[in-house]
Coordinates of C-alpha atoms and ligand atoms in Angstrom, one line a residue:
X25 CA 121.1 -106.2 -164.3
X26 CA 124.6 -105.5 -162.6
X27 CA 125.3 -108.2 -160.2
X28 CA 126.7 -106.0 -157.1
X29 CA 126.8 -108.1 -154.1
X30 CA 125.4 -106.8 -151.4
X31 CA 127.8 -105.9 -148.7
X32 CA 127.8 -104.0 -145.2
X33 CA 131.1 -101.7 -146.5
X34 CA 128.6 -100.5 -149.0
X35 CA 126.5 -99.3 -146.4
X36 CA 129.4 -97.3 -144.9
X37 CA 130.7 -96.2 -148.3
X38 CA 127.0 -94.5 -149.3
X39 CA 126.8 -92.8 -146.0
X40 CA 130.0 -91.4 -146.6
X41 CA 129.7 -90.3 -149.8
X42 CA 126.4 -89.0 -149.7
X43 CA 125.8 -88.2 -145.6
X44 CA 129.3 -87.1 -145.0
X45 CA 128.3 -84.6 -142.6
X46 CA 125.8 -86.3 -140.9
X47 CA 126.6 -86.6 -137.0
X48 CA 127.4 -89.7 -134.9
X49 CA 127.2 -88.7 -131.3
X50 CA 128.3 -90.9 -128.3
X51 CA 128.4 -90.9 -124.6
X52 CA 131.6 -92.6 -123.6
X53 CA 132.2 -95.2 -120.9
X54 CA 135.2 -92.7 -119.8
X55 CA 132.4 -89.7 -119.6
X56 CA 131.7 -87.0 -121.7
X57 CA 130.1 -86.8 -125.5
X58 CA 131.9 -87.9 -128.6
X59 CA 131.2 -86.1 -132.0
X60 CA 131.7 -87.6 -135.2
X61 CA 130.2 -87.6 -138.7
X62 CA 129.5 -90.4 -141.5
X63 CA 133.1 -89.2 -143.2
X64 CA 134.6 -89.8 -139.6
X65 CA 132.9 -93.5 -139.5
X66 CA 134.3 -94.5 -142.6
X67 CA 138.2 -92.8 -141.8
X68 CA 138.6 -94.7 -138.4
X69 CA 136.7 -97.7 -139.7
X70 CA 139.5 -97.8 -142.6
X71 CA 142.2 -97.1 -140.0
X72 CA 140.6 -100.0 -137.7
X73 CA 140.8 -102.5 -140.7
X74 CA 144.4 -102.0 -141.4
X75 CA 145.0 -102.6 -138.0
X76 CA 142.7 -105.9 -138.2
X77 CA 145.2 -107.1 -140.9
X78 CA 148.4 -105.8 -139.2
X79 CA 147.0 -108.2 -136.1
X80 CA 146.7 -111.0 -138.8
X81 CA 142.9 -111.2 -138.8
X82 CA 142.0 -112.6 -142.3
X83 CA 138.5 -113.6 -144.0
X84 CA 136.2 -115.7 -141.3
X85 CA 137.9 -114.9 -138.3
X86 CA 135.9 -114.0 -135.5
X87 CA 136.3 -111.0 -133.5
X88 CA 134.6 -110.5 -130.4
X89 CA 133.6 -107.4 -128.6
X90 CA 132.1 -106.5 -125.0
X91 CA 131.1 -103.2 -125.4
X92 CA 128.2 -100.5 -125.3
X93 CA 126.7 -98.5 -127.8
X94 CA 129.6 -95.9 -129.3
X95 CA 131.3 -95.0 -132.2
X96 CA 134.2 -97.3 -131.6
X97 CA 131.7 -100.0 -131.4
X98 CA 130.0 -98.8 -134.7
X99 CA 133.8 -98.6 -136.1
X100 CA 134.6 -102.3 -135.0
X101 CA 130.7 -103.2 -136.9
X102 CA 132.3 -101.8 -140.0
X103 CA 136.0 -102.6 -139.8
X104 CA 135.6 -106.2 -138.7
X105 CA 132.4 -107.1 -141.3
X106 CA 133.8 -104.9 -144.1
X107 CA 137.1 -106.6 -144.3
X108 CA 135.6 -110.2 -144.4
X109 CA 135.8 -111.2 -140.8
X110 CA 133.1 -112.0 -138.5
X111 CA 132.3 -109.4 -136.1
X112 CA 131.1 -111.4 -132.6
X113 CA 129.2 -109.5 -130.2
X114 CA 128.8 -111.0 -126.9
X115 CA 126.4 -109.6 -123.9
X116 CA 128.7 -108.5 -120.8
X117 CA 125.6 -109.3 -118.8
X118 CA 125.9 -113.2 -119.0
X119 CA 126.9 -114.7 -116.2
X120 CA 131.3 -115.2 -116.7
X121 CA 130.5 -119.0 -117.7
X122 CA 128.3 -118.4 -120.4
X123 CA 130.7 -115.5 -121.6
X124 CA 133.6 -118.2 -121.6
X125 CA 131.4 -120.8 -123.4
X126 CA 130.5 -118.3 -126.3
X127 CA 133.8 -116.9 -126.8
X128 CA 135.3 -120.3 -126.9
X129 CA 132.9 -121.7 -129.1
X130 CA 133.2 -118.7 -131.2
X131 CA 136.9 -119.3 -131.2
X132 CA 137.3 -115.7 -131.0
X133 CA 140.7 -114.4 -131.8
X134 CA 140.8 -110.8 -130.8
X135 CA 138.6 -109.3 -128.2
X136 CA 137.4 -105.5 -127.8
X137 CA 136.0 -104.2 -124.8
X138 CA 135.2 -101.3 -123.0
X139 CA 136.6 -99.7 -120.1
X140 CA 133.4 -100.5 -117.8
X141 CA 134.4 -104.4 -118.5
X142 CA 138.2 -104.6 -117.4
X143 CA 137.3 -106.3 -114.2
X144 CA 135.1 -108.7 -116.1
X145 CA 137.8 -109.5 -118.7
X146 CA 140.7 -110.2 -116.7
X147 CA 138.4 -113.0 -114.8
X148 CA 137.6 -114.2 -118.5
X149 CA 140.8 -114.3 -120.0
X150 CA 142.8 -117.1 -118.4
X151 CA 140.1 -119.2 -119.9
X152 CA 139.5 -117.9 -123.1
X153 CA 142.8 -119.4 -124.9
X154 CA 141.7 -118.8 -128.5
X155 CA 141.8 -115.0 -128.1
X156 CA 145.3 -113.8 -128.7
X157 CA 145.0 -110.3 -127.7
X158 CA 142.7 -108.2 -125.5
X159 CA 141.8 -104.2 -126.6
X160 CA 140.6 -102.1 -124.5
X161 CA 138.5 -99.4 -126.5
X162 CA 140.2 -96.2 -124.9
X163 CA 143.0 -94.2 -125.4
X164 CA 146.1 -94.1 -123.9
X165 CA 145.2 -91.7 -121.1
X166 CA 142.8 -94.4 -119.7
X167 CA 144.9 -97.2 -120.0
X168 CA 145.3 -98.8 -116.6
X169 CA 148.6 -99.0 -115.0
X170 CA 148.6 -102.7 -114.1
X171 CA 146.7 -105.5 -115.3
X172 CA 146.7 -109.4 -115.5
X173 CA 145.6 -109.4 -119.1
X174 CA 148.3 -111.4 -121.1
X175 CA 148.7 -108.7 -124.3
X176 CA 146.6 -106.0 -123.7
X177 CA 146.3 -103.4 -126.7
X178 CA 145.1 -99.5 -127.0
X179 CA 142.5 -99.1 -129.2
X180 CA 143.5 -95.7 -130.1
X181 CA 147.0 -96.6 -130.2
X182 CA 146.3 -99.1 -132.8
X183 CA 144.3 -96.6 -134.9
X184 CA 146.8 -93.9 -134.8
X185 CA 149.2 -96.3 -135.9
X186 CA 147.8 -97.0 -139.5
X187 CA 147.0 -95.0 -142.8
X188 CA 143.0 -94.4 -143.4
X189 CA 143.4 -96.1 -146.9
X190 CA 142.0 -99.4 -147.3
X191 CA 140.1 -100.5 -150.3
X192 CA 137.0 -102.7 -148.7
X193 CA 137.2 -105.8 -150.5
X194 CA 134.5 -107.3 -152.6
X195 CA 133.2 -110.7 -152.0
X196 CA 130.3 -112.9 -152.3
X197 CA 127.4 -111.4 -150.6
X198 CA 126.6 -114.9 -148.9
X199 CA 130.0 -114.4 -146.8
X200 CA 129.3 -114.4 -142.8
X201 CA 129.5 -111.1 -141.5
X202 CA 128.5 -111.2 -137.9
X203 CA 127.7 -113.6 -135.1
X204 CA 125.2 -113.3 -131.9
X205 CA 124.3 -115.9 -129.4
X206 CA 121.1 -116.4 -128.2
X207 CA 120.8 -115.6 -124.4
X208 CA 119.8 -118.9 -123.4
X209 CA 116.6 -118.2 -121.7
X210 CA 115.7 -121.6 -121.8
X211 CA 119.1 -123.5 -123.0
X212 CA 122.8 -123.2 -123.5
X213 CA 123.5 -120.3 -125.8
X214 CA 123.4 -120.9 -129.4
X215 CA 125.2 -119.0 -132.3
X216 CA 123.6 -117.5 -135.1
X217 CA 126.1 -116.5 -137.7
X218 CA 124.3 -113.7 -140.3
X219 CA 125.6 -112.9 -143.8
X220 CA 126.1 -109.7 -145.5
X221 CA 122.9 -110.3 -147.9
X222 CA 120.9 -111.5 -144.7
X223 CA 122.0 -108.2 -142.9
X224 CA 121.2 -106.0 -146.2
X225 CA 118.0 -107.4 -146.8
X226 CA 117.1 -107.3 -143.0
X227 CA 118.1 -103.4 -143.4
X228 CA 116.0 -102.7 -146.3
X229 CA 112.9 -104.6 -144.4
X230 CA 113.6 -102.6 -141.1
X231 CA 113.8 -98.8 -142.9
X232 CA 110.3 -99.6 -144.4
X233 CA 106.9 -97.2 -143.4
X234 CA 105.2 -100.0 -141.5
X235 CA 108.5 -101.3 -139.7
X236 CA 110.6 -98.5 -138.2
X237 CA 109.8 -95.9 -141.0
X238 CA 113.2 -94.0 -140.8
X239 CA 114.8 -91.1 -143.3
X240 CA 117.3 -89.0 -143.6
X241 CA 115.3 -86.5 -141.4
X242 CA 115.1 -89.0 -138.4
X243 CA 117.8 -88.6 -135.4
X244 CA 117.6 -92.1 -134.1
X245 CA 118.8 -93.6 -130.7
X246 CA 119.1 -97.3 -130.4
X247 CA 118.5 -98.1 -126.4
X248 CA 119.0 -101.5 -127.5
X249 CA 122.4 -102.4 -126.9
X250 CA 124.7 -102.9 -130.0
X251 CA 125.2 -106.5 -128.1
X252 CA 121.8 -107.6 -128.5
X253 CA 121.1 -108.8 -132.2
X254 CA 122.9 -105.8 -133.5
X255 CA 120.8 -103.4 -131.9
X256 CA 117.8 -105.0 -133.9
X257 CA 119.3 -104.0 -137.2
X258 CA 120.0 -100.1 -136.1
X259 CA 123.5 -99.3 -136.9
X260 CA 123.0 -100.6 -140.4
X261 CA 119.9 -98.9 -141.2
X262 CA 121.0 -95.5 -139.8
X263 CA 124.0 -95.4 -142.9
X264 CA 121.4 -96.7 -145.3
X265 CA 119.3 -93.8 -144.6
X266 CA 121.5 -91.3 -143.7
X267 CA 120.2 -90.3 -140.6
X268 CA 121.9 -88.8 -137.2
X269 CA 122.7 -91.7 -135.0
X270 CA 123.0 -91.4 -131.4
X271 CA 124.5 -93.8 -129.3
X272 CA 124.0 -93.6 -125.6
X273 CA 126.8 -95.5 -124.3
X274 CA 126.5 -97.4 -120.5
X275 CA 124.0 -94.5 -120.0
X276 CA 121.0 -96.4 -120.1
X277 CA 119.2 -95.0 -116.6
X278 CA 116.0 -92.8 -117.7
X279 CA 117.6 -89.4 -116.6
X280 CA 120.5 -89.7 -118.9
X281 CA 118.4 -91.6 -121.9
X282 CA 115.8 -88.2 -121.3
X283 CA 118.7 -86.1 -121.3
X284 CA 119.8 -87.0 -124.7
X285 CA 116.4 -87.7 -126.2
X286 CA 116.0 -83.7 -125.6
X287 CA 119.6 -82.3 -126.1
X288 CA 119.9 -84.2 -129.5
X289 CA 116.9 -84.0 -131.2
X290 CA 116.0 -87.6 -131.1
X291 CA 113.0 -88.8 -133.4
X292 CA 113.0 -92.4 -132.9
X293 CA 114.2 -95.1 -130.3
X294 CA 113.7 -99.0 -129.7
X295 CA 114.0 -101.1 -126.7
X296 CA 113.0 -103.4 -124.5
X297 CA 109.6 -103.0 -122.5
X298 CA 112.0 -102.5 -118.8
X299 CA 113.7 -99.6 -120.1
X300 CA 110.7 -98.0 -121.0
X301 CA 108.7 -98.7 -117.7
X302 CA 111.9 -97.2 -116.1
X303 CA 111.7 -93.6 -118.2
X304 CA 107.6 -93.7 -117.8
X305 CA 108.3 -93.6 -114.3
X306 CA 111.0 -91.1 -114.3
X307 CA 108.8 -88.3 -116.7
X308 CA 105.6 -89.2 -114.6
X309 CA 107.8 -87.9 -111.3
X310 CA 109.1 -85.2 -112.9
X311 CA 106.5 -84.2 -114.8
X312 CA 108.5 -84.2 -118.3
X313 CA 107.5 -84.2 -121.9
X314 CA 109.1 -85.1 -125.2
X315 CA 109.9 -82.5 -127.5
X316 CA 111.1 -84.2 -130.6
X317 CA 110.7 -87.9 -130.2
X318 CA 107.7 -89.3 -132.3
X319 CA 107.9 -92.8 -132.6
X320 CA 109.6 -95.8 -130.3
X321 CA 109.7 -99.2 -130.9
X322 CA 109.4 -101.9 -128.0
X323 CA 110.0 -105.3 -128.4
X324 CA 112.0 -108.4 -127.0
X325 CA 109.2 -109.4 -124.8
X326 CA 105.6 -108.7 -124.5
X327 CA 104.8 -105.0 -124.2
X328 CA 102.0 -104.8 -121.4
X329 CA 99.1 -102.8 -122.7
X330 CA 99.6 -100.1 -119.7
X331 CA 102.6 -99.5 -121.2
X332 CA 101.5 -99.1 -124.9
X333 CA 98.7 -96.7 -123.5
X334 CA 101.0 -94.5 -121.2
X335 CA 103.1 -93.8 -124.0
X336 CA 100.6 -93.2 -126.9
X337 CA 97.9 -91.3 -124.4
X338 CA 100.0 -89.5 -122.0
X339 CA 103.3 -88.6 -123.7
X340 CA 101.9 -88.7 -127.3
X341 CA 104.7 -91.0 -129.0
X342 CA 103.7 -93.4 -131.7
X343 CA 104.5 -97.0 -129.7
X344 CA 104.8 -99.6 -132.2
X345 CA 105.1 -103.3 -130.9
X346 CA 107.6 -105.7 -132.6
X347 CA 108.3 -109.6 -132.4
X348 CA 111.3 -110.9 -133.1
X349 CA 114.5 -113.1 -132.1
X350 CA 118.2 -113.7 -132.4
X351 CA 117.3 -116.2 -135.6
X352 CA 115.4 -113.8 -137.0
X353 CA 118.1 -110.9 -137.4
X354 CA 116.0 -110.2 -135.4
X355 CA 112.7 -108.5 -136.8
X356 CA 109.9 -110.5 -137.8
X357 CA 106.7 -108.7 -137.1
X358 CA 105.8 -105.2 -136.3
X359 CA 102.5 -103.7 -135.5
X360 CA 101.3 -101.3 -137.7
X361 CA 97.5 -100.9 -138.0
X362 CA 96.4 -101.6 -141.8
X363 CA 93.7 -98.7 -143.5
X364 CA 90.4 -100.2 -142.6
X365 CA 91.5 -100.8 -138.8
X366 CA 91.5 -96.7 -138.9
X367 CA 87.9 -96.2 -138.8
X368 CA 87.9 -98.4 -135.7
X369 CA 87.1 -97.2 -132.1
X370 CA 90.2 -96.1 -130.2
X371 CA 89.5 -99.1 -127.9
X372 CA 89.6 -101.4 -130.8
X373 CA 92.4 -100.1 -132.5
X374 CA 94.2 -100.4 -129.2
X375 CA 93.4 -104.1 -128.8
X376 CA 95.2 -104.6 -132.3
X377 CA 98.0 -102.6 -131.3
X378 CA 98.5 -105.2 -128.3
X379 CA 99.3 -107.7 -130.7
X380 CA 102.9 -108.6 -131.8
X381 CA 102.0 -107.4 -135.6
X382 CA 101.9 -108.2 -139.3
X383 CA 105.1 -110.0 -141.1
X384 CA 107.7 -107.6 -142.7
X385 CA 108.7 -108.7 -146.3
X386 CA 111.4 -111.5 -146.1
X387 CA 109.6 -113.2 -143.5
X388 CA 106.9 -116.0 -144.0
X389 CA 105.0 -117.7 -141.3
X390 CA 102.5 -120.1 -140.1
X391 CA 101.1 -121.6 -137.1
X392 CA 100.7 -125.2 -136.4
X393 CA 99.2 -127.8 -134.3
X394 CA 101.2 -130.7 -132.7
X395 CA 100.8 -133.1 -135.8
X396 CA 102.8 -130.2 -137.9
X397 CA 99.2 -129.2 -139.5
X398 CA 98.6 -125.4 -140.0
X399 CA 96.3 -123.8 -138.3
X400 CA 93.9 -121.1 -139.2
X401 CA 94.6 -117.8 -139.6
X402 CA 90.9 -116.8 -136.9
X403 CA 92.6 -115.2 -134.1
X404 CA 91.7 -118.0 -131.4
X405 CA 93.2 -121.0 -132.8
X406 CA 97.2 -121.4 -131.7
X407 CA 99.8 -123.4 -132.4
X408 CA 103.6 -123.4 -132.6
X409 CA 104.9 -120.5 -134.8
X410 CA 107.3 -121.1 -137.7
X411 CA 109.2 -118.7 -140.0
X412 CA 111.1 -118.7 -143.2
X413 CA 112.8 -116.1 -145.1
X414 CA 116.3 -114.9 -146.5
X415 CA 117.3 -113.9 -143.0
X416 CA 115.9 -116.4 -141.0
X417 CA 118.3 -118.8 -139.4
X418 CA 118.8 -122.2 -141.4
X419 CA 121.6 -123.7 -139.0
X420 CA 123.2 -122.9 -135.8
X421 CA 126.8 -121.9 -135.9
X422 CA 129.3 -124.8 -135.8
X423 CA 126.3 -127.4 -136.5
X424 CA 125.6 -130.0 -138.6
X425 CA 123.7 -128.4 -141.7
X426 CA 120.2 -129.6 -142.6
X427 CA 119.3 -130.6 -138.9
X428 CA 117.6 -127.8 -137.6
X429 CA 115.1 -126.5 -140.5
X430 CA 114.1 -130.2 -142.2
X431 CA 111.0 -128.4 -143.4
X432 CA 111.9 -125.6 -144.7
X433 CA 110.8 -123.5 -141.4
X434 CA 112.3 -122.9 -138.3
X435 CA 110.1 -123.2 -135.5
X436 CA 110.5 -120.2 -132.8
X437 CA 109.5 -122.2 -130.0
X438 CA 106.7 -119.3 -129.3
X439 CA 103.2 -120.4 -129.6
X440 CA 100.7 -117.6 -131.0
X441 CA 97.6 -116.9 -133.2
X442 CA 97.1 -115.1 -136.1
X443 CA 93.7 -113.0 -136.9
X444 CA 92.5 -112.8 -140.4
X445 CA 94.0 -109.8 -141.0
X446 CA 97.5 -111.4 -140.5
X447 CA 98.0 -109.9 -136.8
X448 CA 100.0 -112.2 -135.1
X449 CA 99.9 -112.7 -131.0
X450 CA 102.1 -114.4 -128.8
X451 CA 100.3 -116.0 -126.2
X452 CA 103.4 -117.9 -124.7
X453 CA 106.7 -119.7 -125.0
X454 CA 105.7 -123.7 -125.5
X455 CA 108.2 -124.1 -122.5
X456 CA 105.9 -121.3 -120.6
X457 CA 102.4 -122.5 -121.8
X458 CA 100.5 -123.9 -118.7
X459 CA 98.3 -126.9 -119.4
X460 CA 95.2 -126.7 -117.0
X461 CA 92.4 -129.6 -117.4
X462 CA 93.9 -130.4 -120.9
X463 CA 93.0 -126.7 -121.8
X464 CA 95.7 -123.9 -122.7
X465 CA 96.4 -120.6 -120.5
X466 CA 98.6 -118.0 -121.7
X467 CA 101.1 -117.1 -119.1
X468 CA 101.4 -113.4 -121.2
X469 CA 98.4 -112.8 -120.6
X470 CA 97.4 -113.1 -117.4
X471 CA 100.6 -111.2 -116.9
X472 CA 99.8 -108.2 -118.5
X473 CA 96.4 -108.1 -116.9
X474 CA 98.3 -108.2 -113.1
X475 CA 100.8 -105.2 -114.9
X476 CA 98.0 -103.1 -115.2
X477 CA 96.7 -103.1 -111.6
X478 CA 97.6 -100.1 -110.1
X479 CA 100.0 -101.8 -107.1
X480 CA 101.7 -104.2 -109.3
X481 CA 105.5 -103.3 -110.4
X482 CA 106.3 -106.6 -112.3
X483 CA 104.4 -109.8 -112.6
X484 CA 105.4 -113.5 -113.6
X485 CA 102.8 -116.1 -114.3
X486 CA 103.9 -120.1 -113.9
X487 CA 102.5 -123.5 -114.3
X488 CA 102.6 -125.2 -110.8
X489 CA 102.0 -128.8 -110.9
X490 CA 97.8 -129.7 -109.5
X491 CA 96.7 -133.2 -108.2
X492 CA 93.4 -132.2 -110.2
X493 CA 94.3 -129.9 -113.1
X494 CA 97.8 -131.3 -113.6
X495 CA 98.8 -127.9 -113.8
X496 CA 97.5 -124.5 -112.5
X497 CA 98.9 -120.8 -112.8
X498 CA 100.6 -119.3 -109.8
X499 CA 100.8 -115.7 -110.0
X500 CA 104.4 -113.8 -108.5
X501 CA 104.3 -110.4 -107.8
X502 CA 106.6 -107.8 -106.8
X503 CA 104.5 -104.4 -105.8
X504 CA 105.2 -101.1 -106.1
X505 CA 106.9 -99.3 -103.2
X506 CA 104.4 -97.9 -100.6
X507 CA 101.5 -100.2 -102.2
X508 CA 99.7 -102.9 -99.9
X509 CA 97.8 -105.5 -101.7
X510 CA 96.4 -108.6 -100.9
X511 CA 95.8 -111.9 -103.1
X512 CA 92.3 -111.4 -103.0
X513 CA 92.2 -108.0 -103.9
X514 CA 94.5 -109.0 -107.2
X515 CA 92.6 -112.1 -108.1
X516 CA 89.4 -110.0 -107.8
X517 CA 90.8 -107.8 -110.4
X518 CA 90.6 -110.8 -113.0
X519 CA 86.9 -110.6 -112.7
X520 CA 85.2 -110.7 -116.2
X521 CA 88.7 -110.1 -117.9
X522 CA 89.3 -113.6 -118.5
X523 CA 87.7 -117.0 -118.5
X524 CA 87.0 -118.1 -114.5
X525 CA 89.4 -120.9 -114.7
X526 CA 92.2 -118.7 -116.1
X527 CA 92.3 -116.9 -113.1
X528 CA 95.2 -117.9 -111.5
X529 CA 95.1 -120.4 -108.4
X530 CA 97.4 -118.2 -105.8
X531 CA 99.5 -115.4 -105.6
X532 CA 103.0 -114.9 -104.2
X533 CA 104.5 -111.8 -103.0
X534 CA 108.3 -111.4 -103.8
X535 CA 110.7 -108.0 -103.8
X536 CA 112.3 -109.1 -106.8
X537 CA 111.9 -111.3 -109.8
X538 CA 114.9 -112.5 -111.7
X539 CA 115.8 -111.8 -115.4
X540 CA 118.1 -112.6 -118.4
X541 CA 120.9 -110.9 -119.2
X542 CA 118.5 -109.0 -122.0
X543 CA 116.2 -108.1 -119.3
X544 CA 113.2 -110.6 -119.6
X545 CA 111.4 -112.4 -116.8
X546 CA 113.8 -115.8 -116.1
X547 CA 111.3 -118.5 -116.1
X548 CA 113.6 -121.3 -115.6
X549 CA 114.5 -119.6 -112.1
X550 CA 111.3 -118.7 -111.0
X551 CA 109.8 -122.3 -112.0
X552 CA 113.2 -123.3 -109.6
X553 CA 112.3 -121.3 -106.7
X554 CA 108.8 -122.7 -106.6
X555 CA 109.7 -126.0 -107.1
X556 CA 107.8 -128.5 -104.9
X557 CA 105.2 -125.6 -104.4
X558 CA 102.2 -126.3 -101.9
X559 CA 98.4 -125.0 -103.0
Ligands
ADP7 P1 116.4 -115.6 -125.9 O1 115.6 -116.5 -127.5 O2 118.0 -116.3 -125.7 O3 115.3 -115.2 -125.1 P2 116.0 -113.7 -128.3 O4 116.3 -112.6 -127.6 O5 116.1 -114.0 -129.5 O6 116.6 -114.3 -127.1 O7 114.5 -113.6 -127.8 C1 113.6 -114.1 -128.8 C2 112.3 -114.4 -127.7 O8 111.6 -113.1 -127.3 C3 111.3 -114.9 -128.7 O9 111.0 -116.1 -129.2 C4 109.8 -114.6 -128.3 O10 109.5 -115.3 -127.1 C5 110.5 -113.3 -127.2 N1 109.7 -112.0 -127.8 C6 110.3 -111.3 -128.5 N2 109.7 -110.0 -128.6 C7 108.3 -110.6 -128.3 C8 107.2 -109.5 -128.2 N3 106.7 -108.7 -128.8 N4 106.3 -110.2 -127.4 C9 106.4 -111.4 -126.6 N5 107.6 -112.2 -126.7 C10 108.4 -111.9 -127.7

């Protein structure tokens, strides 16, 4: 067989040649919609690759971004990785100190950013000595008249000065292509460096029918940001299958998203539960329906069953639950039923769909006890979830090799069960598990049940020290506006749904809960807020 290396530029070459007219639509931070095609993406990515060379970027250099999902960000994905450098996306919702840490750790040489983030970037710049130039991803008309940034460039000016002829270099497929940092939910952010090979293999796996099930006939709108684990691989998968891509820019509110879904004929979308809750509320209020959307992926945090059911039954959209992490590129499992499960009752099928699902090809997993012994796949035993495969991290960026995975497996930090059919269910993050009287209680299960109460908007369960049981679950709840709820009413809601000793010991009502930059509950902060809590 031909020894053709797998390269990210190959995806672009393919789409440009075979899907040249297929559209890429973006909502811009400057306002308005922008339309291009894969042919346009190819041309401008080559111009950008020439500009990067002129700015002195060489193979392996890190080029940073702080940007929304737009065609310009997509051009950076292809121009940077395609020319052999490393595209380092940062999450602008992180605290400025975390961003400074990440940019310095990655030693970004250039930083491309959207207009929205100008004030943020001006604040970061004095603490980022490795960044030689800051590039504002806009045209001349939107450039600021004054700025404190030392070497500010205009993106469209850079491109306009370059030829669209550029030969994408051919190199070893194990060359680094992009870099993402974990969002630091439990620790300092850590860098995961993807390769061209891992990215391409992940894209093939993501497109499979039991995974995202995408084809050239689809119109994909990734709500998941391109700064959140490469938008779960969608910017690579779309040119691979040759489908239309709709990039929502900064418009992540329910009304803007719904408008794009309808006007652009979106068939497939993916995002975190928080976004879908917002959309559901909006659509219920306005009594709206989807006309083209057929399937959506929900992942990044546990999806409450109430949400799955609402999209499936009320809005007629197939919603698949997926699990993954920065360290797994990110797709690890997706919940798609097997044929023998199709004859089960709707409730039995639904119980399976709330699990995180089966591994996709390229990922192997096991659960182990405290001594590292493998646990049975009986859907009951739970232990530490380990994974391995060609798109799973081997070492964190900038650390000694061989430290992270001495056993050949990556320890996810999640605690899970696996049932006889191979469906994995996350019960907790190992740091969030509640140990009551020597037994484990799943905070996720208790949160999901609370969310099912009609008056509850959001719920978190944390373990709080207890004199008799060592730890007991405390339920912290945000009520929906204009809803009244007593602790007794809420706790009675658990009757018959969980073992008696799992029922939270107490309920505290709050007006809001803290979240991470990727919209997950920030349990470390909630634990701090209730430090010293007296039962
Ligand atoms: P961070 O680790 O910094 O939060 P990631 O985005 O990599 O950033 O998060 C990965 C973690 O998110 C997983 O280890 C898991 O705990 C959680 N997670 C992701 N998807 C799901 C899901 N479908 N159900 C439950 N937890 C999930």
